[in-house]
Amino acid sequence: MRWWRGFAAAAVGMLGGLAAQADLGWALWSVTVSDEEEAQRLADSPLRLAQESVRIGANEVIVGPSDPPLVHTLGLPATPLWAIPAPTPVPRAGRESNDYRTTYLNLTNLLALYERWRSDSGGMMTRTRIGGSIQGRDLWMYRLSARRAPGMAAPKTLVITCGIHAREWISPSAGLYVADRIRVLSRTSRRHQLALSRVEVAIVPVQNPDGYEFTWTNDRYWRKNRRRNNSTSYGVDLNRNYASAWGGPGSSGNTSSDVYRGTAAFSEPETRAVRNAMATMPNVVGFIDFHSYGDYVLWPWGSTTTLCPDHATFAAHGQRMGNAIVSATGRNYTLGPTSQVLYLASGGSNDWAYQAHNALGYCIELRGGGTGLAGFVLPESLIASTQQEAWAAFERLWLDLAGVN
Ligand code: 0X9
Ligand code: ZN
């Protein structure tokens, strides 16, 4: 608290002079918006939102050393919360371990681990290249399936997507744990074998590999993909690029915005890859997109506060997922439609999965870091328990969709 006061005082003092600005470094600010017009003003600005797309009320915003003038030209009430580390590359020392329960893995190591599991799986895991990123990286989807008795009905599919937002490292990390659990349980548990024979699981380990890599090498706080929009701005928010209310509220047409929606729905190869892969699946019944942070289980709609036609079904399964998380770690996630419990956000992947496939499309916001960090920077000491929460929610939905108790 003491240092916070000092920091706030420094920020206020800084308004007059440039000298103090250099001392200020990177910081998390709270910016308050009171109506839709103000919300759009903040969304359109190049200031980076710390996960919170814009909501009416307080928003956490990442402010770099040269950004304070920008915060003030917005004409919105803004106060610094705390200093955060600069988004410079993470030191590699001590990060070479492949223990994905206690460390984050870079793109190469993460994909290598999936490959190792695949080669050990005896055909249970298969891999498809579903496309390529803006910078030409491969986009992969792993399918986890069980041998089926002849004459058994074609399986349904539950799709898991990870890493759509580059800086939310716990998302691909949670995907690893889900894949690992399925892989092990498909050999040791009859219930899970049965579930897999009815509902197979398709996992996209990292949907935004360019962005993910960029957060390891250049900018820990990067969110979007790495499309070059123009000479001064990069990146489309892939979770505003899906064809569900594309262009609606909670997205921006400003290329430098962190919620820039792109030039059209599915303008980005990363979103098209998921769309095309899912188009080949005859019966997608469930969809979970892992994000961080905030502890939420979210369902449609993001684009309007009107309840979706299947709200009751979403709520029933959502409640069961929430209960499973409580049983796993004691943590209480907030459950509800994105637009009601979080904020308006259009063009999101789970809304699209519901609209286009009639799948139960959820977005799960996993845990975040606390005071002194940007929210999506989850300390490595909390990886394992957060993975357990992701698994608990996934497993509940999976077994329910498969009719396995
Ligand atoms: O704003 C988002 O894309 C998600 N939150 S995050 O802080 N991880 O960026 C929420 C997405 C919710 N779902 C939809 N908009 N459909
Ligand atoms: Zn996200």
XYZ file of C-alpha atoms and ligand atoms in Angstrom:
422
model
C 0.000 0.000 0.000
C 2.851 2.338 0.878
C 4.494 1.962 -2.489
C 1.142 2.259 -4.215
C 0.620 5.718 -2.716
C 4.100 6.695 -3.778
C 3.386 5.423 -7.233
C 0.103 7.319 -7.517
C 1.827 10.457 -6.322
C 4.539 9.977 -8.924
C 1.874 9.605 -11.593
C 0.137 12.786 -10.569
C 3.430 14.637 -10.403
C 4.241 13.295 -13.829
C 1.333 15.107 -15.445
C 3.280 18.331 -15.404
C 6.711 17.153 -16.411
C 8.292 14.602 -18.689
C 11.117 13.703 -16.334
C 9.009 11.645 -13.966
C 7.428 9.793 -16.869
C 10.570 7.830 -17.511
C 10.540 6.614 -13.900
C 6.987 5.499 -14.259
C 7.725 2.671 -16.648
C 4.918 0.241 -17.293
C 1.794 0.325 -15.218
C -1.710 -0.956 -14.939
C -4.282 1.831 -14.873
C -7.954 1.870 -14.109
C -9.991 3.761 -16.709
C -13.672 4.314 -16.016
C -16.285 4.509 -18.765
C -19.881 5.385 -18.069
C -21.728 4.792 -21.350
C -21.485 3.001 -24.704
C -19.954 6.007 -26.446
C -17.151 6.199 -23.884
C -16.691 2.432 -24.070
C -16.211 2.611 -27.829
C -13.748 5.498 -27.416
C -11.590 3.349 -25.165
C -11.980 0.266 -27.387
C -10.906 2.256 -30.439
C -7.846 3.691 -28.728
C -4.439 2.062 -29.128
C -4.223 1.605 -25.365
C -3.970 -2.015 -24.452
C -6.705 -3.473 -22.354
C -5.528 -5.892 -19.712
C -7.941 -8.647 -20.814
C -11.029 -6.651 -20.068
C -12.530 -5.726 -23.356
C -14.305 -2.567 -22.471
C -17.037 -2.737 -19.882
C -19.147 -0.002 -18.384
C -17.389 0.842 -15.149
C -13.713 0.312 -14.344
C -11.357 -1.180 -16.956
C -7.780 -2.294 -16.475
C -5.503 -0.781 -19.071
C -1.806 -1.396 -19.730
C 0.041 1.871 -20.004
C 3.584 2.002 -21.325
C 6.151 4.713 -20.530
C 5.068 6.781 -23.541
C 1.337 6.220 -23.152
C 0.236 8.470 -20.244
C -0.551 11.413 -22.580
C -2.854 9.061 -24.467
C -4.734 8.069 -21.332
C -5.393 11.706 -20.644
C -6.492 12.705 -24.140
C -9.245 10.084 -23.867
C -11.011 12.416 -21.456
C -12.006 9.543 -19.182
C -11.310 9.251 -15.458
C -8.015 7.353 -15.151
C -5.895 6.387 -12.168
C -2.767 4.257 -11.938
C -3.178 0.985 -10.026
C 0.323 -0.420 -9.815
C 3.578 -0.776 -11.665
C 3.950 -3.926 -13.765
C 7.045 -5.524 -15.274
C 8.079 -4.238 -18.699
C 6.977 -6.614 -21.481
C 10.539 -7.434 -22.465
C 11.483 -10.981 -23.403
C 11.304 -13.499 -20.619
C 14.760 -14.786 -19.645
C 15.284 -18.308 -20.911
C 17.305 -19.423 -17.921
C 15.418 -22.004 -15.920
C 12.761 -22.305 -18.590
C 14.167 -25.203 -20.523
C 12.351 -27.749 -18.410
C 9.661 -29.675 -20.164
C 7.584 -30.047 -17.041
C 4.427 -28.437 -18.269
C 2.795 -28.647 -14.805
C 5.246 -26.168 -13.327
C 6.551 -24.080 -16.225
C 5.194 -22.511 -19.376
C 6.469 -24.054 -22.591
C 7.429 -22.057 -25.634
C 5.802 -22.928 -28.956
C 8.468 -25.398 -30.052
C 8.577 -27.294 -26.766
C 4.805 -27.317 -26.429
C 4.228 -28.766 -29.892
C 7.058 -31.246 -29.376
C 5.328 -32.548 -26.261
C 2.087 -33.135 -28.183
C 4.110 -34.969 -30.802
C 5.764 -37.177 -28.215
C 2.381 -38.091 -26.805
C 1.043 -38.783 -30.274
C 3.834 -41.176 -31.143
C 3.254 -43.040 -27.852
C -0.505 -43.199 -28.309
C -0.898 -46.253 -30.493
C -3.170 -44.343 -32.869
C -5.354 -42.824 -30.183
C -3.994 -39.364 -31.027
C -3.844 -38.151 -34.603
C -2.735 -34.823 -35.981
C -4.033 -32.739 -38.884
C -2.556 -29.561 -40.311
C -5.590 -27.313 -40.449
C -3.883 -24.302 -42.009
C -1.077 -21.809 -41.682
C -0.744 -18.578 -39.735
C -0.148 -15.112 -41.178
C 3.600 -15.677 -40.784
C 3.388 -19.183 -42.208
C 3.513 -21.269 -39.051
C 1.603 -24.536 -39.134
C -1.751 -24.684 -37.404
C -2.437 -28.082 -35.874
C -5.420 -29.940 -34.555
C -5.109 -33.144 -32.534
C -7.903 -35.645 -32.456
C -8.228 -37.992 -29.518
C -10.448 -40.915 -30.276
C -11.243 -44.466 -29.185
C -11.476 -47.620 -31.204
C -15.117 -48.230 -31.959
C -16.909 -51.515 -32.153
C -18.184 -52.250 -35.656
C -21.641 -50.821 -36.234
C -21.289 -48.270 -33.481
C -22.624 -44.793 -34.317
C -20.153 -42.216 -35.625
C -18.813 -40.229 -32.708
C -19.726 -36.685 -31.882
C -16.971 -34.134 -31.332
C -16.051 -31.777 -28.523
C -13.654 -29.112 -29.788
C -11.115 -27.361 -27.549
C -9.237 -24.300 -28.767
C -6.280 -22.813 -26.916
C -4.090 -19.778 -27.302
C -6.332 -17.560 -29.446
C -4.983 -14.680 -27.353
C -1.199 -14.685 -27.410
C -0.431 -13.511 -23.889
C -2.833 -15.861 -22.082
C -0.190 -18.522 -21.557
C -2.268 -20.605 -19.189
C -4.629 -21.447 -22.056
C -2.261 -23.618 -24.153
C -0.920 -24.896 -20.832
C -4.427 -25.995 -19.798
C -4.884 -27.652 -23.203
C -1.774 -29.746 -22.554
C -3.178 -30.972 -19.277
C -6.549 -31.842 -20.809
C -4.828 -33.794 -23.583
C -2.564 -35.568 -21.110
C -5.447 -36.573 -18.840
C -7.492 -37.936 -21.734
C -4.464 -39.814 -23.020
C -3.824 -41.473 -19.671
C -7.460 -42.113 -18.753
C -8.238 -43.628 -22.142
C -5.900 -46.439 -21.106
C -6.906 -46.759 -17.478
C -10.570 -45.840 -17.078
C -13.508 -47.601 -18.676
C -15.760 -44.597 -18.156
C -13.419 -42.372 -20.065
C -12.934 -44.960 -22.797
C -16.686 -45.102 -23.200
C -16.908 -41.309 -23.269
C -14.221 -41.146 -25.936
C -15.993 -43.714 -28.078
C -19.108 -41.534 -28.043
C -17.621 -38.036 -28.043
C -14.142 -37.653 -29.427
C -12.049 -34.632 -28.576
C -10.349 -32.296 -31.045
C -7.753 -29.934 -29.592
C -6.082 -26.952 -31.222
C -2.957 -26.536 -29.042
C -2.211 -22.953 -30.128
C -4.544 -21.095 -32.467
C -2.366 -17.987 -32.607
C 1.202 -19.309 -32.885
C 2.668 -16.074 -34.291
C 1.285 -14.085 -31.401
C 2.346 -16.714 -28.866
C 5.901 -16.755 -30.169
C 5.925 -12.944 -30.155
C 5.045 -12.922 -26.459
C 8.123 -15.067 -25.797
C 10.509 -13.049 -27.936
C 9.319 -9.446 -28.088
C 6.298 -8.389 -26.083
C 4.819 -10.336 -23.181
C 1.620 -8.292 -23.380
C 0.747 -8.988 -27.025
C -2.831 -10.220 -27.596
C -3.690 -10.291 -31.322
C -2.274 -12.189 -34.286
C 0.618 -10.658 -36.240
C -1.044 -9.378 -39.396
C 0.558 -6.199 -40.660
C -2.479 -3.907 -40.928
C -0.501 -0.908 -42.163
C 2.818 0.790 -41.591
C 2.041 1.522 -37.956
C -0.191 -1.239 -36.700
C -0.165 -4.982 -36.379
C -2.686 -7.562 -35.401
C -6.299 -8.656 -35.538
C -8.089 -9.846 -32.410
C -8.959 -13.352 -33.565
C -11.728 -13.508 -30.979
C -13.502 -10.653 -32.762
C -13.014 -12.174 -36.220
C -15.573 -15.000 -36.193
C -18.821 -14.747 -38.130
C -21.177 -14.270 -35.241
C -22.410 -10.688 -35.053
C -19.088 -9.734 -36.659
C -18.557 -5.976 -36.374
C -20.973 -5.619 -33.474
C -20.484 -4.017 -30.082
C -17.340 -4.788 -28.095
C -15.138 -4.840 -31.185
C -13.322 -2.095 -33.065
C -12.705 -1.112 -36.670
C -9.582 0.763 -35.624
C -6.511 -1.237 -36.681
C -4.472 -0.204 -33.670
C -7.140 -1.283 -31.189
C -6.526 -4.424 -29.158
C -10.022 -5.587 -30.140
C -9.592 -4.849 -33.856
C -11.980 -7.170 -35.691
C -10.199 -7.362 -39.072
C -11.566 -6.353 -42.466
C -14.247 -9.051 -42.621
C -15.421 -12.093 -40.706
C -12.825 -14.851 -41.163
C -10.367 -12.461 -42.790
C -7.603 -14.220 -40.799
C -6.051 -17.579 -41.700
C -6.038 -18.619 -38.031
C -9.824 -18.312 -37.683
C -10.457 -19.776 -41.138
C -8.421 -22.841 -40.194
C -10.670 -23.584 -37.230
C -13.790 -22.876 -39.271
C -12.652 -25.191 -42.077
C -11.570 -27.969 -39.750
C -14.897 -27.891 -37.967
C -16.735 -27.905 -41.296
C -15.420 -31.448 -41.822
C -16.865 -32.664 -38.513
C -20.333 -34.108 -38.856
C -21.537 -33.461 -35.346
C -19.814 -30.918 -33.133
C -21.743 -30.986 -29.882
C -19.437 -28.985 -27.643
C -16.798 -26.287 -27.910
C -14.558 -24.778 -25.249
C -12.220 -21.871 -25.894
C -9.740 -21.389 -23.048
C -8.710 -17.864 -22.065
C -7.514 -15.946 -19.060
C -8.340 -14.259 -16.820
C -11.115 -13.649 -14.354
C -12.565 -17.045 -13.341
C -15.581 -17.229 -15.612
C -17.539 -19.903 -17.450
C -19.130 -17.905 -20.286
C -21.668 -18.763 -22.959
C -23.557 -16.887 -25.732
C -24.218 -14.254 -26.435
C -21.262 -11.891 -26.292
C -22.804 -9.530 -28.821
C -26.156 -8.821 -27.170
C -27.591 -9.053 -23.684
C -30.606 -10.929 -25.072
C -30.566 -14.514 -23.790
C -29.750 -17.141 -26.409
C -32.459 -19.704 -27.285
C -30.619 -22.470 -25.409
C -29.777 -20.407 -22.364
C -31.317 -22.915 -19.945
C -29.247 -25.775 -21.375
C -26.076 -23.666 -21.293
C -26.823 -22.662 -17.713
C -27.448 -26.248 -16.585
C -24.170 -27.525 -18.019
C -22.393 -24.335 -16.928
C -23.555 -24.887 -13.362
C -22.244 -28.446 -13.424
C -18.890 -27.230 -14.733
C -18.764 -24.580 -12.027
C -19.510 -27.197 -9.364
C -16.805 -29.475 -10.746
C -14.299 -26.623 -10.460
C -15.299 -26.015 -6.839
C -14.826 -29.724 -6.094
C -11.399 -29.651 -7.723
C -9.838 -26.627 -6.037
C -12.513 -24.798 -4.076
C -12.507 -21.897 -6.491
C -15.794 -20.234 -7.487
C -16.079 -19.279 -11.136
C -18.742 -16.807 -12.220
C -21.223 -18.361 -14.644
C -23.301 -16.632 -17.301
C -23.668 -15.154 -20.775
C -20.563 -13.158 -21.768
C -22.540 -9.967 -22.373
C -24.144 -10.113 -18.952
C -21.393 -11.245 -16.613
C -18.334 -9.877 -18.448
C -18.920 -7.353 -21.228
C -20.175 -7.021 -24.784
C -17.875 -8.792 -27.250
C -18.903 -9.580 -30.841
C -17.341 -12.007 -33.293
C -16.245 -14.472 -30.610
C -15.440 -18.093 -31.373
C -17.787 -19.741 -28.884
C -20.748 -17.675 -30.090
C -19.912 -18.783 -33.620
C -19.597 -22.463 -32.617
C -23.085 -22.232 -31.166
C -24.564 -20.312 -34.068
C -22.937 -22.282 -36.893
C -22.864 -25.777 -35.350
C -25.479 -25.570 -32.651
C -22.714 -26.726 -30.310
C -22.655 -25.861 -26.625
C -20.010 -23.173 -27.028
C -18.262 -22.013 -23.872
C -15.457 -19.588 -23.217
C -13.638 -20.313 -19.986
C -11.602 -17.542 -18.423
C -9.041 -19.235 -16.198
C -7.189 -17.658 -13.299
C -4.987 -14.603 -13.515
C -2.124 -13.046 -11.632
C -2.665 -10.664 -8.760
C -1.437 -7.284 -7.569
C 1.728 -6.102 -9.277
C 1.111 -8.080 -12.456
C -0.964 -7.689 -15.577
C -3.890 -10.064 -15.052
C -3.036 -12.577 -17.747
C 0.454 -13.086 -16.301
C -0.299 -16.041 -14.074
C 2.652 -17.040 -11.850
C 4.042 -20.476 -12.605
C 3.294 -21.570 -9.042
C -0.411 -21.436 -9.962
C -0.196 -23.402 -13.210
C -0.992 -26.826 -11.773
C -4.092 -25.825 -9.816
C -5.434 -23.766 -12.708
C -4.920 -26.728 -15.036
C -6.981 -28.810 -12.625
C -9.821 -26.308 -12.905
C -9.684 -26.447 -16.695
C -9.735 -30.228 -16.575
C -12.626 -30.313 -14.092
C -14.802 -28.118 -16.314
C -13.834 -29.947 -19.482
C -14.333 -33.412 -18.018
C -17.763 -32.526 -16.643
C -19.014 -31.261 -20.008
C -17.416 -34.148 -21.874
C -18.901 -36.899 -19.689
C -22.281 -35.145 -19.723
C -22.301 -34.859 -23.515
C -21.320 -38.525 -23.735
C -23.991 -39.598 -21.266
C -21.405 -41.182 -18.962
C -21.809 -40.803 -15.218
O -12.669 -10.482 -24.779
C -12.480 -11.661 -25.048
O -12.220 -12.059 -26.185
C -12.549 -12.713 -23.958
N -11.933 -12.206 -22.775
S -10.308 -11.967 -22.759
O -10.040 -11.195 -21.586
N -9.577 -13.348 -22.564
O -9.881 -11.344 -23.943
C -13.986 -13.079 -23.699
C -14.674 -13.711 -24.881
C -16.047 -14.133 -24.562
N -16.755 -14.751 -25.630
C -17.277 -14.086 -26.684
N -17.015 -12.856 -26.911
N -18.093 -14.753 -27.468
Zn -8.572 -14.101 -24.128
